[in-house]
mmCIF file of C-alpha atoms in Angstrom:
data_model
loop_
_atom_site.group_PDB
_atom_site.id
_atom_site.type_symbol
_atom_site.label_atom_id
_atom_site.label_comp_id
_atom_site.label_asym_id
_atom_site.label_seq_id
_atom_site.Cartn_x
_atom_site.Cartn_y
_atom_site.Cartn_z
ATOM 1 C CA MET D 9 128.366 3.401 114.692
ATOM 2 C CA ILE D 10 126.624 5.200 111.875
ATOM 3 C CA ASP D 11 123.333 7.034 111.480
ATOM 4 C CA TYR D 12 122.481 7.782 107.877
ATOM 5 C CA HIS D 13 118.904 9.010 108.254
ATOM 6 C CA ILE D 14 118.509 12.194 110.297
ATOM 7 C CA HIS D 15 116.287 15.231 109.791
ATOM 8 C CA SER D 16 117.135 18.813 110.700
ATOM 9 C CA GLU D 17 115.315 22.129 110.550
ATOM 10 C CA PHE D 18 115.545 21.953 106.743
ATOM 11 C CA SER D 19 112.696 19.408 106.939
ATOM 12 C CA PRO D 20 109.126 20.646 107.520
ATOM 13 C CA ASP D 21 108.586 18.149 110.352
ATOM 14 C CA SER D 22 111.780 18.861 112.308
ATOM 15 C CA ASN D 23 113.171 21.765 114.326
ATOM 16 C CA ALA D 24 116.482 20.087 115.152
ATOM 17 C CA LYS D 25 119.542 22.318 114.897
ATOM 18 C CA ILE D 26 122.539 20.751 113.200
ATOM 19 C CA GLU D 27 124.751 21.732 116.134
ATOM 20 C CA GLU D 28 122.433 19.819 118.481
ATOM 21 C CA ILE D 29 122.436 16.791 116.187
ATOM 22 C CA LEU D 30 126.233 16.694 116.099
ATOM 23 C CA LYS D 31 126.466 17.105 119.871
ATOM 24 C CA LYS D 32 124.068 14.220 120.511
ATOM 25 C CA ALA D 33 125.876 12.014 117.995
ATOM 26 C CA ARG D 34 129.187 12.613 119.789
ATOM 27 C CA GLU D 35 127.613 11.837 123.158
ATOM 28 C CA ARG D 36 126.332 8.513 121.818
ATOM 29 C CA GLY D 37 129.541 7.462 120.130
ATOM 30 C CA ILE D 38 128.152 7.818 116.624
ATOM 31 C CA ASP D 39 131.107 8.963 114.582
ATOM 32 C CA ASN D 40 129.612 8.790 111.097
ATOM 33 C CA ILE D 41 126.352 10.597 110.338
ATOM 34 C CA ILE D 42 124.548 11.945 107.317
ATOM 35 C CA ILE D 43 121.676 14.394 107.604
ATOM 36 C CA THR D 44 119.000 13.519 105.046
ATOM 37 C CA ASP D 45 116.299 16.151 104.955
ATOM 38 C CA HIS D 46 113.034 15.726 103.095
ATOM 39 C CA PHE D 47 112.743 16.784 99.467
ATOM 40 C CA GLU D 48 109.279 15.626 98.415
ATOM 41 C CA VAL D 49 108.122 15.656 94.799
ATOM 42 C CA VAL D 50 104.514 14.545 95.060
ATOM 43 C CA LYS D 51 101.035 15.711 94.165
ATOM 44 C CA GLY D 52 99.080 17.605 96.797
ATOM 45 C CA ASP D 53 99.862 19.082 100.187
ATOM 46 C CA HIS D 54 102.750 16.767 101.037
ATOM 47 C CA GLU D 55 105.096 18.315 98.463
ATOM 48 C CA PHE D 56 108.121 19.996 100.050
ATOM 49 C CA LYS D 57 111.284 21.438 98.531
ATOM 50 C CA PHE D 58 114.192 23.277 100.123
ATOM 51 C CA ASN D 59 116.822 25.542 98.560
ATOM 52 C CA VAL D 60 119.415 23.022 97.401
ATOM 53 C CA GLU D 61 122.326 25.478 97.216
ATOM 54 C CA GLU D 62 121.681 26.823 100.715
ATOM 55 C CA TYR D 63 121.359 23.262 102.006
ATOM 56 C CA ARG D 64 124.613 22.182 100.364
ATOM 57 C CA ARG D 65 126.494 25.192 101.772
ATOM 58 C CA THR D 66 125.187 24.434 105.252
ATOM 59 C CA MET D 67 126.218 20.774 105.183
ATOM 60 C CA GLU D 68 129.651 21.661 103.837
ATOM 61 C CA LYS D 69 130.050 24.240 106.606
ATOM 62 C CA PHE D 70 129.757 21.384 109.111
ATOM 63 C CA CYS D 71 131.984 19.094 106.996
ATOM 64 C CA LEU D 72 129.072 16.712 106.420
ATOM 65 C CA PRO D 73 128.172 14.772 103.287
ATOM 66 C CA VAL D 74 125.189 16.295 101.531
ATOM 67 C CA GLY D 75 122.373 13.820 102.062
ATOM 68 C CA VAL D 76 118.698 13.869 101.165
ATOM 69 C CA GLU D 77 115.609 11.757 101.628
ATOM 70 C CA PHE D 78 114.032 12.085 98.212
ATOM 71 C CA GLY D 79 110.340 11.300 98.289
ATOM 72 C CA TRP D 80 108.588 10.650 94.990
ATOM 73 C CA ASP D 81 105.137 9.438 94.027
ATOM 74 C CA GLY D 82 106.306 8.005 90.696
ATOM 75 C CA GLU D 83 104.241 10.494 88.708
ATOM 76 C CA SER D 84 105.126 14.123 89.468
ATOM 77 C CA PRO D 85 107.810 15.812 87.315
ATOM 78 C CA ILE D 86 111.218 15.684 89.014
ATOM 79 C CA ASP D 87 112.700 19.185 89.057
ATOM 80 C CA VAL D 88 115.874 18.626 91.076
ATOM 81 C CA ASP D 89 119.272 17.308 90.010
ATOM 82 C CA LEU D 90 120.053 14.588 92.526
ATOM 83 C CA LYS D 91 123.696 14.630 91.482
ATOM 84 C CA ASN D 92 123.910 17.629 93.830
ATOM 85 C CA PHE D 93 123.735 15.152 96.729
ATOM 86 C CA ASP D 94 126.364 12.755 98.028
ATOM 87 C CA PHE D 95 123.791 10.362 99.471
ATOM 88 C CA VAL D 96 120.209 9.814 98.342
ATOM 89 C CA ILE D 97 117.618 7.774 100.204
ATOM 90 C CA LEU D 98 114.743 7.046 97.828
ATOM 91 C CA SER D 99 111.464 6.927 99.724
ATOM 92 C CA CYS D 100 107.786 6.743 98.970
ATOM 93 C CA HIS D 101 105.481 8.218 101.608
ATOM 94 C CA VAL D 102 102.301 7.824 99.547
ATOM 95 C CA PHE D 103 99.889 5.079 100.563
ATOM 96 C CA LYS D 104 96.159 4.464 100.553
ATOM 97 C CA ASN D 105 93.793 4.321 103.491
ATOM 98 C CA PRO D 106 92.465 2.271 105.147
ATOM 99 C CA ILE D 107 95.760 0.536 105.824
ATOM 100 C CA ASN D 108 95.454 -3.173 105.189
ATOM 101 C CA GLN D 109 97.076 -5.832 103.047
ATOM 102 C CA GLU D 110 95.461 -4.385 99.932
ATOM 103 C CA SER D 111 96.950 -0.948 100.577
ATOM 104 C CA TYR D 112 100.283 -2.622 101.327
ATOM 105 C CA LYS D 113 100.093 -4.284 97.902
ATOM 106 C CA ASP D 114 99.284 -0.981 96.222
ATOM 107 C CA TYR D 115 102.249 0.626 97.989
ATOM 108 C CA LEU D 116 104.678 -2.087 96.882
ATOM 109 C CA GLU D 117 103.459 -1.917 93.286
ATOM 110 C CA ARG D 118 103.970 1.852 93.335
ATOM 111 C CA LEU D 119 107.466 1.365 94.757
ATOM 112 C CA LEU D 120 108.342 -1.178 92.073
ATOM 113 C CA ASN D 121 107.103 1.228 89.419
ATOM 114 C CA ILE D 122 109.256 3.995 90.921
ATOM 115 C CA ILE D 123 112.517 2.037 90.864
ATOM 116 C CA ASN D 124 111.798 0.826 87.335
ATOM 117 C CA LYS D 125 111.655 4.488 86.258
ATOM 118 C CA PHE D 126 114.326 6.008 88.456
ATOM 119 C CA ASP D 127 117.813 5.023 89.553
ATOM 120 C CA SER D 128 119.432 8.223 90.891
ATOM 121 C CA TYR D 129 119.612 6.961 94.455
ATOM 122 C CA HIS D 130 121.838 4.920 96.754
ATOM 123 C CA VAL D 131 119.460 3.124 99.113
ATOM 124 C CA LEU D 132 115.748 2.410 99.218
ATOM 125 C CA GLY D 133 114.215 3.806 102.389
ATOM 126 C CA HIS D 134 111.990 2.028 104.954
ATOM 127 C CA LEU D 135 110.546 -0.469 102.478
ATOM 128 C CA ASP D 136 107.463 -1.452 104.509
ATOM 129 C CA PHE D 137 106.784 2.158 105.549
ATOM 130 C CA PRO D 138 102.928 2.018 105.750
ATOM 131 C CA ARG D 139 103.249 -0.611 108.485
ATOM 132 C CA ARG D 140 104.082 2.199 110.936
ATOM 133 C CA TYR D 141 100.559 3.532 110.579
ATOM 134 C CA SER D 142 98.678 0.243 110.759
ATOM 135 C CA LYS D 143 96.872 -1.138 113.765
ATOM 136 C CA LYS D 144 99.253 -3.163 115.937
ATOM 137 C CA PHE D 145 102.142 -2.703 113.465
ATOM 138 C CA GLU D 146 100.619 -5.343 111.176
ATOM 139 C CA PRO D 147 103.346 -7.046 109.106
ATOM 140 C CA PHE D 148 103.223 -7.442 105.353
ATOM 141 C CA SER D 149 101.656 -10.775 104.385
ATOM 142 C CA LYS D 150 103.856 -13.468 102.878
ATOM 143 C CA ASP D 151 101.477 -13.269 99.897
ATOM 144 C CA LEU D 152 103.157 -9.946 99.081
ATOM 145 C CA TYR D 153 106.686 -11.330 99.146
ATOM 146 C CA PRO D 154 106.797 -12.018 95.376
ATOM 147 C CA ILE D 155 106.472 -8.251 94.781
ATOM 148 C CA ILE D 156 109.094 -7.525 97.446
ATOM 149 C CA GLU D 157 111.356 -10.078 95.773
ATOM 150 C CA GLU D 158 110.961 -8.230 92.457
ATOM 151 C CA ILE D 159 111.879 -4.979 94.181
ATOM 152 C CA PHE D 160 114.968 -6.486 95.792
ATOM 153 C CA LYS D 161 116.152 -8.117 92.572
ATOM 154 C CA LYS D 162 115.908 -4.754 90.807
ATOM 155 C CA VAL D 163 117.733 -2.986 93.656
ATOM 156 C CA ILE D 164 120.525 -5.581 93.705
ATOM 157 C CA ASN D 165 120.904 -5.731 89.920
ATOM 158 C CA ASP D 166 121.144 -1.931 89.773
ATOM 159 C CA GLY D 167 123.918 -1.894 92.377
ATOM 160 C CA LYS D 168 121.758 -0.102 94.933
ATOM 161 C CA GLY D 169 121.051 -0.938 98.565
ATOM 162 C CA ILE D 170 118.426 -0.681 101.254
ATOM 163 C CA GLU D 171 118.354 1.083 104.573
ATOM 164 C CA VAL D 172 117.467 -0.449 107.905
ATOM 165 C CA ASN D 173 115.317 2.263 109.455
ATOM 166 C CA THR D 174 115.256 1.985 113.246
ATOM 167 C CA ASP D 175 112.448 4.449 113.928
ATOM 168 C CA SER D 176 110.103 1.667 115.085
ATOM 169 C CA MET D 177 112.642 -0.333 117.120
ATOM 170 C CA LEU D 178 111.822 1.005 120.576
ATOM 171 C CA LYS D 179 108.054 1.016 120.103
ATOM 172 C CA TYR D 180 107.612 -2.264 118.233
ATOM 173 C CA GLY D 181 110.938 -4.102 118.526
ATOM 174 C CA GLU D 182 111.403 -4.290 114.758
ATOM 175 C CA PRO D 183 112.848 -1.933 112.157
ATOM 176 C CA ASN D 184 111.580 -1.084 108.690
ATOM 177 C CA PRO D 185 111.851 -3.347 106.814
ATOM 178 C CA SER D 186 110.995 -6.207 109.150
ATOM 179 C CA PHE D 187 113.350 -9.027 110.112
ATOM 180 C CA GLU D 188 111.600 -11.419 107.725
ATOM 181 C CA ILE D 189 111.917 -9.004 104.825
ATOM 182 C CA LEU D 190 115.578 -8.429 105.677
ATOM 183 C CA LYS D 191 116.093 -12.207 105.572
ATOM 184 C CA LEU D 192 114.583 -12.256 102.089
ATOM 185 C CA TYR D 193 117.002 -9.533 100.992
ATOM 186 C CA ARG D 194 119.899 -11.549 102.397
ATOM 187 C CA ASP D 195 118.702 -14.761 100.715
ATOM 188 C CA LEU D 196 118.549 -12.978 97.358
ATOM 189 C CA GLY D 197 122.177 -11.920 97.734
ATOM 190 C CA GLY D 198 121.562 -8.415 99.044
ATOM 191 C CA GLU D 199 124.572 -6.980 100.838
ATOM 192 C CA PHE D 200 124.395 -3.190 100.490
ATOM 193 C CA ILE D 201 122.883 -1.925 103.751
ATOM 194 C CA THR D 202 122.923 1.372 105.616
ATOM 195 C CA ILE D 203 121.355 2.091 108.999
ATOM 196 C CA GLY D 204 119.438 5.201 110.042
ATOM 197 C CA SER D 205 117.361 6.309 113.003
ATOM 198 C CA ASP D 206 114.997 8.593 111.036
ATOM 199 C CA ALA D 207 115.435 11.028 113.928
ATOM 200 C CA HIS D 208 113.432 14.242 113.727
ATOM 201 C CA LYS D 209 114.680 15.432 117.130
ATOM 202 C CA ALA D 210 118.284 15.655 118.278
ATOM 203 C CA GLU D 211 117.589 13.395 121.259
ATOM 204 C CA ASP D 212 116.566 10.595 118.878
ATOM 205 C CA VAL D 213 119.836 10.514 116.927
ATOM 206 C CA GLY D 214 121.223 6.981 116.945
ATOM 207 C CA ARG D 215 118.068 5.504 118.436
ATOM 208 C CA GLY D 216 117.974 1.747 117.811
ATOM 209 C CA VAL D 217 121.131 1.708 115.689
ATOM 210 C CA LYS D 218 123.181 -0.450 118.059
ATOM 211 C CA GLU D 219 120.358 -2.968 118.442
ATOM 212 C CA ALA D 220 119.724 -3.112 114.694
ATOM 213 C CA THR D 221 123.413 -3.677 113.977
ATOM 214 C CA LYS D 222 123.465 -6.641 116.341
ATOM 215 C CA ILE D 223 120.346 -8.110 114.720
ATOM 216 C CA LEU D 224 121.809 -7.711 111.236
ATOM 217 C CA LYS D 225 124.754 -9.825 112.334
ATOM 218 C CA GLU D 226 122.384 -12.490 113.656
ATOM 219 C CA LEU D 227 120.523 -12.473 110.327
ATOM 220 C CA GLY D 228 123.726 -13.257 108.459
ATOM 221 C CA PHE D 229 124.863 -9.829 107.325
ATOM 222 C CA ASP D 230 128.593 -9.319 107.811
ATOM 223 C CA TYR D 231 128.967 -5.749 106.598
ATOM 224 C CA ILE D 232 127.301 -2.357 106.537
ATOM 225 C CA ARG D 233 128.178 0.393 104.087
ATOM 226 C CA ILE D 234 129.715 3.720 105.016
ATOM 227 C CA LEU D 235 130.486 6.766 102.916
ATOM 228 C CA ASN D 236 133.905 8.354 103.346
ATOM 229 C CA GLY D 237 134.351 10.051 100.009
ATOM 230 C CA GLU D 238 133.581 6.673 98.464
ATOM 231 C CA TRP D 239 131.526 3.689 99.554
ATOM 232 C CA ASN D 240 133.253 1.147 101.766
ATOM 233 C CA ALA D 241 132.033 -1.993 103.504
ATOM 234 C CA ILE D 242 132.894 -2.235 107.190
ATOM 235 C CA LYS D 243 132.626 -5.485 109.072
ATOM 236 C CA ILE D 244 129.941 -5.548 111.737
ATOM 237 C CA GLY D 245 131.575 -5.715 115.132
ATOM 238 C CA CYS D 246 134.740 -3.887 114.106
#
């Protein structure tokens, strides 16, 4: 199993020690992990940047790929060279309140604008992210699927992928993006998929990954991608 979305004490919202993360991964039979701490380039209080050289040295000390969750609002000047990272999750954590279908639409349009400007990433993170903060985990309306389709076509044409983020699996029974959105990705020919727990505590490493892998198979995905020096596709179930 893999877990390609984990936060450590390099993130402002995590205190997890890398040693603890590795120990928990071993206990759970997860033999391929990438720690992806937050590097946020946004306006306002949510901006966060770590020392890239110190971060790289630390990951290399533990023989880990150098991963990052790069958050961008689509407007702020980017002042980091993302070639310093082996694995980049591109995320947008900016959305409007109140959370409703209109704010979902605004979020998707922002995301589409971001990927039209920027391609220094490997996978697009938790595509329907604002859903986590809605009442009753309200899904994105089918009326918004044309925008999602545009996003996926751009991702696929650029040779990028998406992540299946399992943070919501235990609470709501569905990952980000939802099963229906994952089906759309599959129908459009999307194949590049990684899986990550979005753990911010060591005890959450690998949470929901096994369940999500099984569901991906049921949805018609045969492979997930892993990084071992280069990207490889491994058959689900092997």
